[in-house]
Coordinates of C-alpha atoms in Angstrom, one line a residue:
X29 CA 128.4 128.1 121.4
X30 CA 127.5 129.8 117.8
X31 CA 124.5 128.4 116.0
X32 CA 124.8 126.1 113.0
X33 CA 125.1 127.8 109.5
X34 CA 122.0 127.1 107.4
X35 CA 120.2 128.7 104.7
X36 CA 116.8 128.6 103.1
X37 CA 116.0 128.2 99.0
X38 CA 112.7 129.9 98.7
X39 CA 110.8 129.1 95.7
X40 CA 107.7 131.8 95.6
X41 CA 105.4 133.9 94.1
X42 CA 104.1 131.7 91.1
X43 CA 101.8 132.5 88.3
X44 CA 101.4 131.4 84.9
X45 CA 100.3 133.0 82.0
X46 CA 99.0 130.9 79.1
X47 CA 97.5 132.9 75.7
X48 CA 94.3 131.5 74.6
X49 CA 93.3 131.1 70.7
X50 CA 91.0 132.9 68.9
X51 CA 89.4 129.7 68.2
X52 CA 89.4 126.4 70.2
X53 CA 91.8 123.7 70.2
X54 CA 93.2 120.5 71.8
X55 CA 96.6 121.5 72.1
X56 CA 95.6 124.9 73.2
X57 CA 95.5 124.9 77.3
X58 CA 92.2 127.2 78.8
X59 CA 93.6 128.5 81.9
X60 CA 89.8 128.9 83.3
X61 CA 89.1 125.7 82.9
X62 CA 92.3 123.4 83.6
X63 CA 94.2 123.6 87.3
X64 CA 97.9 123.8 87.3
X65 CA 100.8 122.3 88.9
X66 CA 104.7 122.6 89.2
X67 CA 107.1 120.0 90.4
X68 CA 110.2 121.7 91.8
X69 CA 113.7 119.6 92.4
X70 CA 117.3 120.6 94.1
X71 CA 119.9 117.6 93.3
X72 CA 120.3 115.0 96.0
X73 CA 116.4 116.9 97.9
X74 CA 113.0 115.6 97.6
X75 CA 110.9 116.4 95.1
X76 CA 108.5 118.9 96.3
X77 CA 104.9 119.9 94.2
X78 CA 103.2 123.3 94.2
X79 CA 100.0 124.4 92.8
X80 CA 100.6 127.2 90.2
X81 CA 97.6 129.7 89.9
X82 CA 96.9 131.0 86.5
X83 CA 96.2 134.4 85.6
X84 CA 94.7 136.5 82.2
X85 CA 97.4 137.4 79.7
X86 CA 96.8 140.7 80.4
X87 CA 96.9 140.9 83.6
X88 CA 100.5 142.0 85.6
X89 CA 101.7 140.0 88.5
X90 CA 102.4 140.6 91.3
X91 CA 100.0 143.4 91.3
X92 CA 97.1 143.1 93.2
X93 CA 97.9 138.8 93.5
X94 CA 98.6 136.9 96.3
X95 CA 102.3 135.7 97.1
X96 CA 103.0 132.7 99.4
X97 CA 105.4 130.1 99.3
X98 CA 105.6 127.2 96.8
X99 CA 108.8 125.2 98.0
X100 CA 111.6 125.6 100.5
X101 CA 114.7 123.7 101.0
X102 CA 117.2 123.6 104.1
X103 CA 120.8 123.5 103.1
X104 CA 122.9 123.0 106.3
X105 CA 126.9 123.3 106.3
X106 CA 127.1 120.1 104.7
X107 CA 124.6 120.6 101.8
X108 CA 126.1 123.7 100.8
X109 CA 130.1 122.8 100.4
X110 CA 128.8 119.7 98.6
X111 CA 126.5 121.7 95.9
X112 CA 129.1 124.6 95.8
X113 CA 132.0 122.2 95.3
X114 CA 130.2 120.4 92.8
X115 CA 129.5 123.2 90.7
X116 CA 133.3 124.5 90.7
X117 CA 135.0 121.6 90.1
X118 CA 131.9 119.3 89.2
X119 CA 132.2 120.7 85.7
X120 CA 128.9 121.8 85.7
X121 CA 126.6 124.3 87.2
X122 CA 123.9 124.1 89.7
X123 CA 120.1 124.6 88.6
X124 CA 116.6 124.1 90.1
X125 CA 114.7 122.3 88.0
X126 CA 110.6 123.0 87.6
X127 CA 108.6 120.8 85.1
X128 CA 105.3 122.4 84.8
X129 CA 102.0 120.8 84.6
X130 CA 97.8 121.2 83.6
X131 CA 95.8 119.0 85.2
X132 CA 95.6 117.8 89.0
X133 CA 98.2 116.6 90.8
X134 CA 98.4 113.1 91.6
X135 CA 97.8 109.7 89.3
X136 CA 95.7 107.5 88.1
X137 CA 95.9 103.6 87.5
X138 CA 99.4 104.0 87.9
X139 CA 99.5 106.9 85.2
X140 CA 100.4 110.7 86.0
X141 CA 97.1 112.8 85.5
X142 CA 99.4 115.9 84.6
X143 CA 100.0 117.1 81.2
X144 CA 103.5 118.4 80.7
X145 CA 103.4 121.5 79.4
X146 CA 107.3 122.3 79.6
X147 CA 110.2 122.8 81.8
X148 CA 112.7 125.2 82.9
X149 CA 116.1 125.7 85.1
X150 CA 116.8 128.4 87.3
X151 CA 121.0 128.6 87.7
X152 CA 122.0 129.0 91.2
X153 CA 125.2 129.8 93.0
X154 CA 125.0 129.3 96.5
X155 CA 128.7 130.6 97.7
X156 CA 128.6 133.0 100.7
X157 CA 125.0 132.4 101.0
X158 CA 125.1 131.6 104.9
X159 CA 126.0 134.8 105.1
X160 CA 123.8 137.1 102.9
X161 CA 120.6 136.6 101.2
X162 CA 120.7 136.4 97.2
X163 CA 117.8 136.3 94.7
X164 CA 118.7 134.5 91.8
X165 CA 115.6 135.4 89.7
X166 CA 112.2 137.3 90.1
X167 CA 110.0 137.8 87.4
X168 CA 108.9 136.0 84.3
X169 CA 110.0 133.4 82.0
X170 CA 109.1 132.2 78.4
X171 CA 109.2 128.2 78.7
X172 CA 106.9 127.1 75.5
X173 CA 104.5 127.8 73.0
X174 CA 100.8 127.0 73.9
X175 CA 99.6 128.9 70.7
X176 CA 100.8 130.1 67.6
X177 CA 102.9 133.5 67.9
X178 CA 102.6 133.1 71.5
X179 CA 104.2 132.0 74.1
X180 CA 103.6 130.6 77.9
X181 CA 104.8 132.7 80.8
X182 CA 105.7 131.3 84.4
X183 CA 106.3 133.9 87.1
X184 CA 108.5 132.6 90.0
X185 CA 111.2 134.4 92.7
X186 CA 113.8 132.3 93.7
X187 CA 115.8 133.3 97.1
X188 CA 118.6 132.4 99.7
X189 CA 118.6 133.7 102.6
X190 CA 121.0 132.8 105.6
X191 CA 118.7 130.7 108.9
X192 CA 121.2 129.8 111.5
X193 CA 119.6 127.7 114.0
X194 CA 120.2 126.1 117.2
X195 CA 121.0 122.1 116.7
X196 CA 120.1 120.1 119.8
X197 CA 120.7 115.7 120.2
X198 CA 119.4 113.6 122.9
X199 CA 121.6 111.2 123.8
X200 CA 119.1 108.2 124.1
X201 CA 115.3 107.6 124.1
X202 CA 113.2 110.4 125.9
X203 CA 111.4 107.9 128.1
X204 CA 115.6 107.1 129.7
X205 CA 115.8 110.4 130.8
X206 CA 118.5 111.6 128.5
X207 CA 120.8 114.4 128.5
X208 CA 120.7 116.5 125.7
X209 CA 123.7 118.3 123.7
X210 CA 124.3 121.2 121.4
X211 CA 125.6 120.4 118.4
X212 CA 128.0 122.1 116.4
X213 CA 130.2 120.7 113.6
X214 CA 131.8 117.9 115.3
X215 CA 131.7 119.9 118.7
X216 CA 129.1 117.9 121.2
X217 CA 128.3 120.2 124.5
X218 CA 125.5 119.2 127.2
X219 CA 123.2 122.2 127.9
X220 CA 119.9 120.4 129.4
X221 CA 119.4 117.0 131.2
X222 CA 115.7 115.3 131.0
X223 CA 114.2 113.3 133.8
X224 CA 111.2 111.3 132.7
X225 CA 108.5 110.3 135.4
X226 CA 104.9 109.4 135.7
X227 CA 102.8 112.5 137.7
X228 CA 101.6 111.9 140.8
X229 CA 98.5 111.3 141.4
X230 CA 97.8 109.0 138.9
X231 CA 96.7 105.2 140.2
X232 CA 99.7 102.9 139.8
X233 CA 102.4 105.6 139.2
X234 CA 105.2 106.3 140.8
X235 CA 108.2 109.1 140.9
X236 CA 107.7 113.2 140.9
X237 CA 107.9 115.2 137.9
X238 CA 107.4 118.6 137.3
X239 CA 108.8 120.3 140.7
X240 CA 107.3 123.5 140.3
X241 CA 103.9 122.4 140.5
X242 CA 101.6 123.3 142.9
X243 CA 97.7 124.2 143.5
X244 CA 97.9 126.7 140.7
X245 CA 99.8 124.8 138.3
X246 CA 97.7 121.7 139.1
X247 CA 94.6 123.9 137.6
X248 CA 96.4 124.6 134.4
X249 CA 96.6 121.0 134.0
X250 CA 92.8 119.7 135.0
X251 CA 91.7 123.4 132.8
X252 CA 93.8 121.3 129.5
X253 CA 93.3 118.1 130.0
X254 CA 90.7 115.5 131.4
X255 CA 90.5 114.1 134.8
X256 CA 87.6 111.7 134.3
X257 CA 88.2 108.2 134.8
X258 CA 88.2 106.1 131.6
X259 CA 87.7 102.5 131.6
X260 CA 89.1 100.4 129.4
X261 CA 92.9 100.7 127.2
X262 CA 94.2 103.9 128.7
X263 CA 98.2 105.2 129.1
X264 CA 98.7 108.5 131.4
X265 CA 100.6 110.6 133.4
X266 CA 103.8 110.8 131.8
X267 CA 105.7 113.6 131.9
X268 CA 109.3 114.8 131.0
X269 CA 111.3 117.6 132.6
X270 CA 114.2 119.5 130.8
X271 CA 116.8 120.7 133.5
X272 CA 119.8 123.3 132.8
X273 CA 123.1 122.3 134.1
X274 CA 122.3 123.8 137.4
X275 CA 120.0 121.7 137.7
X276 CA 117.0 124.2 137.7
X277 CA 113.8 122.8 135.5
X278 CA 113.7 125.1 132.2
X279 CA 110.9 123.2 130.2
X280 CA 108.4 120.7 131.0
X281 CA 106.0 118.2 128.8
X282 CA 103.1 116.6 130.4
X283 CA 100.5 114.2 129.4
X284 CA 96.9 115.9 130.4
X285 CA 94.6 114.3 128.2
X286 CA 95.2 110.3 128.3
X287 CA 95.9 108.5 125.2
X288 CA 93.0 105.9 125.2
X289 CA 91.9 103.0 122.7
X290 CA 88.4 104.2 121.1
X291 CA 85.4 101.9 122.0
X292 CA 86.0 98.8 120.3
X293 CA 89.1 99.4 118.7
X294 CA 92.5 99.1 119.4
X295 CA 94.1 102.2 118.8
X296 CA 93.8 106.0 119.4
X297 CA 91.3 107.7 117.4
X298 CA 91.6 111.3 115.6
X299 CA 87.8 111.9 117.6
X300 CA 89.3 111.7 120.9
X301 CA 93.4 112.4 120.6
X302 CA 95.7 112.3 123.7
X303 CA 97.1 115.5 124.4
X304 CA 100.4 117.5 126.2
X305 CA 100.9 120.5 127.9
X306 CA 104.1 122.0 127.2
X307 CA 105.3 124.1 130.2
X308 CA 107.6 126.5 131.0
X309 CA 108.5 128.4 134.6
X310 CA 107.4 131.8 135.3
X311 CA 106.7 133.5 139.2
X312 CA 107.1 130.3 140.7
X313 CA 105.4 127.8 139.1
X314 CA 104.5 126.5 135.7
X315 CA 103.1 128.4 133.1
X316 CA 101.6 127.0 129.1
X317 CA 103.2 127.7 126.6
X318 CA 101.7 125.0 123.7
X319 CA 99.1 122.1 123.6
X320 CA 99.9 119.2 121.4
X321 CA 97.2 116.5 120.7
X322 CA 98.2 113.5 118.8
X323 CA 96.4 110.0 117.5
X324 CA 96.6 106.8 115.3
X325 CA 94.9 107.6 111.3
X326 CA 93.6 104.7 110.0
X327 CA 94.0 103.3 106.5
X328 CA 97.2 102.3 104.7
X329 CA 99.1 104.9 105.5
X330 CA 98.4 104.4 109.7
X331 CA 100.0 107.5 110.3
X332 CA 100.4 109.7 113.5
X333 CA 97.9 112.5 113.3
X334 CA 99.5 115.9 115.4
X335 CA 97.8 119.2 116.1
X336 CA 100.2 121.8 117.9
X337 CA 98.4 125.2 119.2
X338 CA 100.6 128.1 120.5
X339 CA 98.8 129.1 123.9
X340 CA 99.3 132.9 124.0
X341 CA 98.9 134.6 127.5
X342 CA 96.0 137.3 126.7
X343 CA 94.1 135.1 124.2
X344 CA 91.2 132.7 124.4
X345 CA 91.5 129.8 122.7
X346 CA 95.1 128.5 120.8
X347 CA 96.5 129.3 117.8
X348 CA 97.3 126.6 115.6
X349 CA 101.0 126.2 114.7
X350 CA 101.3 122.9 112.6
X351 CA 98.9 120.1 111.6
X352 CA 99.8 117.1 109.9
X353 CA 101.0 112.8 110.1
X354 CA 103.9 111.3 110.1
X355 CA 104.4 107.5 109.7
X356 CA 104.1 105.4 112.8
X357 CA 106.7 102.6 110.9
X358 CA 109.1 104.9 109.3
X359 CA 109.2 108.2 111.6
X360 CA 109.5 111.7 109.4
X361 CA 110.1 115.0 110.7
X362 CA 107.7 117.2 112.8
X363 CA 108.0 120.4 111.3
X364 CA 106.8 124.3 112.4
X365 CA 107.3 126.1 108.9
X366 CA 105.2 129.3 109.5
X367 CA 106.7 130.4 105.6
X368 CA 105.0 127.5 103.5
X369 CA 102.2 127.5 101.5
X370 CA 99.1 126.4 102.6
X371 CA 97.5 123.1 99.9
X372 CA 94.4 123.7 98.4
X373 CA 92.6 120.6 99.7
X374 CA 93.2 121.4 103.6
X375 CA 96.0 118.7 103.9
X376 CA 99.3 118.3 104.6
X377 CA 102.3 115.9 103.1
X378 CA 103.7 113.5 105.9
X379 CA 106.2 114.8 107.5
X380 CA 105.1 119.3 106.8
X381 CA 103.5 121.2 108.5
X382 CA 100.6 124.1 108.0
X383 CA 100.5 127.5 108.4
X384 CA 98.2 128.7 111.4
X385 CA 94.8 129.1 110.5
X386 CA 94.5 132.4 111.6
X387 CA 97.5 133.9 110.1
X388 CA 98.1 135.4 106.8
X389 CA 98.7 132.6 104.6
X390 CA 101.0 134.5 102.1
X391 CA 101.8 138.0 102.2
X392 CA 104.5 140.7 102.0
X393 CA 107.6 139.4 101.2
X394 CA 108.0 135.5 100.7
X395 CA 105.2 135.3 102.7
X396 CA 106.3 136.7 105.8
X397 CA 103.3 138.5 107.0
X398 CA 102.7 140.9 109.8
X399 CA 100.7 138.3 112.4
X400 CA 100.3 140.5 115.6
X401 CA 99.2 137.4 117.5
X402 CA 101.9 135.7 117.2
X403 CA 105.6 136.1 117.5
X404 CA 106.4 133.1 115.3
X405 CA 107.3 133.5 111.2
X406 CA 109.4 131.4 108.8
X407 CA 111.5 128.3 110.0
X408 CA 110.9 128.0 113.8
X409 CA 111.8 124.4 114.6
X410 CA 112.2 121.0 113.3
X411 CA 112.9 117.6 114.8
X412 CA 113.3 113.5 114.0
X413 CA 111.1 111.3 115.0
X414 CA 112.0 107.5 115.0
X415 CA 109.4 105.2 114.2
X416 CA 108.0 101.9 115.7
X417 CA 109.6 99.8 113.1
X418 CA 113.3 102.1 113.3
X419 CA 116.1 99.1 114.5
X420 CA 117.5 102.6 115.9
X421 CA 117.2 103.7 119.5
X422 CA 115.2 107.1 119.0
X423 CA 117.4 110.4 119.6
X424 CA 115.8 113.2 118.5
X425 CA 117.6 115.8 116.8
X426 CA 116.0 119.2 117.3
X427 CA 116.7 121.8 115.1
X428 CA 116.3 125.7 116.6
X429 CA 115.7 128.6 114.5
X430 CA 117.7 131.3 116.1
X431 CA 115.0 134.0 115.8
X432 CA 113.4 132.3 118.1
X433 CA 115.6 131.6 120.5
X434 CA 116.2 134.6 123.4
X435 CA 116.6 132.7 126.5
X436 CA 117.4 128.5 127.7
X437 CA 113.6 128.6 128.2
X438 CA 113.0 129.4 124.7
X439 CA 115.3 126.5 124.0
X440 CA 114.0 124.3 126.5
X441 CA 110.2 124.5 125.5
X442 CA 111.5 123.5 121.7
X443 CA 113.6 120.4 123.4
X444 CA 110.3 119.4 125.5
X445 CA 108.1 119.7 122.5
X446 CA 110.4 117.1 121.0
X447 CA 110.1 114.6 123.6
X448 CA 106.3 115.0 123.5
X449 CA 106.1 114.1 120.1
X450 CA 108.8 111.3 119.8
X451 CA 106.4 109.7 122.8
X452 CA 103.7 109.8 121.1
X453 CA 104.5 107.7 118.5
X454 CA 104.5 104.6 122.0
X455 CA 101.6 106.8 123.0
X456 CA 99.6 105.7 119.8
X457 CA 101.4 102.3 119.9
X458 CA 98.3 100.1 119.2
X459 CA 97.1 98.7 122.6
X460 CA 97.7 95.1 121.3
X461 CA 101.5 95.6 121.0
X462 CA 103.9 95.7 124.4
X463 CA 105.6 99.4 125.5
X464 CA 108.7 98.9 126.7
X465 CA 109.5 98.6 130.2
X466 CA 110.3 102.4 131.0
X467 CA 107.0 103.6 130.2
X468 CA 105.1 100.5 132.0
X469 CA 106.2 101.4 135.6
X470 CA 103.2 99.5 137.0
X471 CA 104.6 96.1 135.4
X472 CA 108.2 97.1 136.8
X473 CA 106.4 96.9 140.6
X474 CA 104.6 94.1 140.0
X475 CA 107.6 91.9 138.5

């Protein structure tokens, strides 16, 4: 089957140039002294916020500055014909709307902290963009006066650019061993099947997983994860296998590290995280491919804390793919987004993702930087996660970049990853609420 037509709105490359009076004033804005911010907004998509650096008046952009990412938004088949059709026969046309701000971001007793210091619309026309890229605007902008016979500059590009990706459903909760479909359009077609098991070898489990395993597989597995006994709150040893149609395993996620309740708690903590190996086949037995470590955060947002690391063959330690929380009640979207910008305080939004650590966070065009250690840029992969308090049975949809996507392995490891993360949100269940009875198989042979 074809891929799914998508395409990406890039907001990047954002400066701002504010004069500064010859003598002092309140309503004058001191670019060395006050942070900016933007807030960027697509009818009908979140509201995304970007910090905007400031520069000296005389200085040219983007000479010798730094380019990353502000704001990206996915458009799939759907999106588009809607905002085309609406700006045809809507009566109206289609902007992107940025409000920009001094100050930091956030509020305050309820109030905004930002000062508005003016706004501005970029006019899009997104027809035929699933098939070519189009830049509606690079460059600069008057949006206000900050000082008399002087105006405020922004600097922003704004680009569309055709993703097609893969679109992948499970057909039920991971832990029922699901089959999984491709997804195009209204077209459903299965491609893998998943079998979920508890490995053997742990006390109180029962069934096989993974059936290439074998001494040398089994050392990749003690090498990632722990085999110490742990006393106390503990859940370990599941696994899930993606199959093709042949049958054949393709993909596998296992549980090395097990998810245990921290001393005197209830819950996982981010100090000592659970962990999964994802897997894939290669001369006869299983190979790593990414780690993923997940936990409980405490506070009020008691969110699910994710690290996933890329394990490269030739290289030491992993390399650090996405980092973030989404919310244990609601669910989000795990997201690998190697073409965002990076925030300033080290943190992500719910739901996002950060670029690797040890990548270029922003260079060339859009942000698209050479990273020789890793094959990995832009959109890679997304998929939903359905949260503990969801009256919905949990069926991930995974969503495929097609960049990366030269084989049913590739596919495979994306679908496993999936699973991993959708069972880690029972994984960090807190230890005082009741899994359901697929992943308790030692109640099911007791009862």
């Amino acid at each position: 089957m074809d891929p799914c037509p998508f395409v990406r709105l890039s907001v990047c490359n954002l400066a701002l140039k504010i004069p500064v009076a010859s003598k002092p004033a309140h309503s004058v804005v001191h670019p060395s002294s006050a942070p900016c911010f933007c807030k960027i907004k697509l009818k009908n998509f979140p509201l995304q916020t970007a910090v905007v650096p400031c520069i000296l008046p005389e200085s040219q952009f983007p000479d010798g500055q730094v380019q990353s990412h502000a704001a990206s938004f996915h458009l799939n088949k759907s999106d588009l014909d809607k905002l085309v059709a609406k700006s045809l026969f809507g009566g109206g046309r289609l902007y992107l709307k940025i409000s920009i701000y001094t100050g930091r971001q956030g509020s305050t007793c309820g109030v905004n902290s930002g000062r508005l210091l003016g706004k501005l619309d970029v006019p899009l026309d997104l027809a035929g963009t699933e098939s070519r890229s189009v830049l509606f605007y690079n460059g600069w902008i008057v949006f206000g006066k900050e000082a008399k016979n002087s105006s405020a500059q922004f600097h922003l590009s704004v680009k569309a650019e055709p993703d097609p990706r893969f679109v992948f459903q499970f057909d039920g909760e991971p832990e029922c061993s699901p089959q999984v479909f491709q997804i195009q359009g209204n077209i459903r077609q299965p491609v893998f099947t998943c079998k979920f098991s508890f490995r053997t070898g742990d006390r109180n489990q029962r069934s096989r997983s993974l059936p290439l395993e074998h001494s040398s597989s089994r050392g990749w597995l003690s090498s990632f994860g722990s085999e110490r006994e742990r006393p106390g709150k503990e859940r370990k040893g599941w696994s899930i296998t993606v199959h093709d149609l042949s049958g054949s395993p393709v993909a596998a996620a296992s549980m090395v590290t097990p998810f245990v309740a921290s001393p005197g708690s209830d819950r996982v903590s981010r100090s000592n995280p659970g962990s999964w190996l994802i897997l894939r086949p290669g001369d006869g037995t299983w190979k790593p491919w990414g780690r993923l470590e997940a936990w409980r955060e405490r506070g009020s947002a008691d969110g699910l804390g994710y690290r996933f690391e890329l394990i490269p063959d030739s290289a030491a330690a992993g390399i650090v793919l996405a980092e973030s929380t989404l919310s244990c009640s609601k669910g989000g979207k795990f997201v690998i987004d190697l073409g965002t910008s990076v925030p300033t305080n080290g943190k992500s939004t719910p739901g996002s993702s950060t670029s690797p650590a040890c990548s270029p966070r922003g260079s060339g065009d859009f942000g698209y930087g050479l990273w020789p250690y890793c094959m990995y840029r832009g959109f890679v992969m997304s998929a939903n996660v359905e949260g503990e308090g969801g009256s919905k049975c949990s069926k991930p949809t995974v969503e495929v970049s097609v960049q990366h996507v030269n084989c049913t392995e590739d596919a495979a490891a994306f679908v496993a990853l999936s699973a991993a993360i959708d069972l880690s949100i029972d994984a960090c269940r807190l230890f005082s609420q009741k899994l359901r009875k697929e992943l308790c198989p030692s109640q099911e042979l007791l009862s």
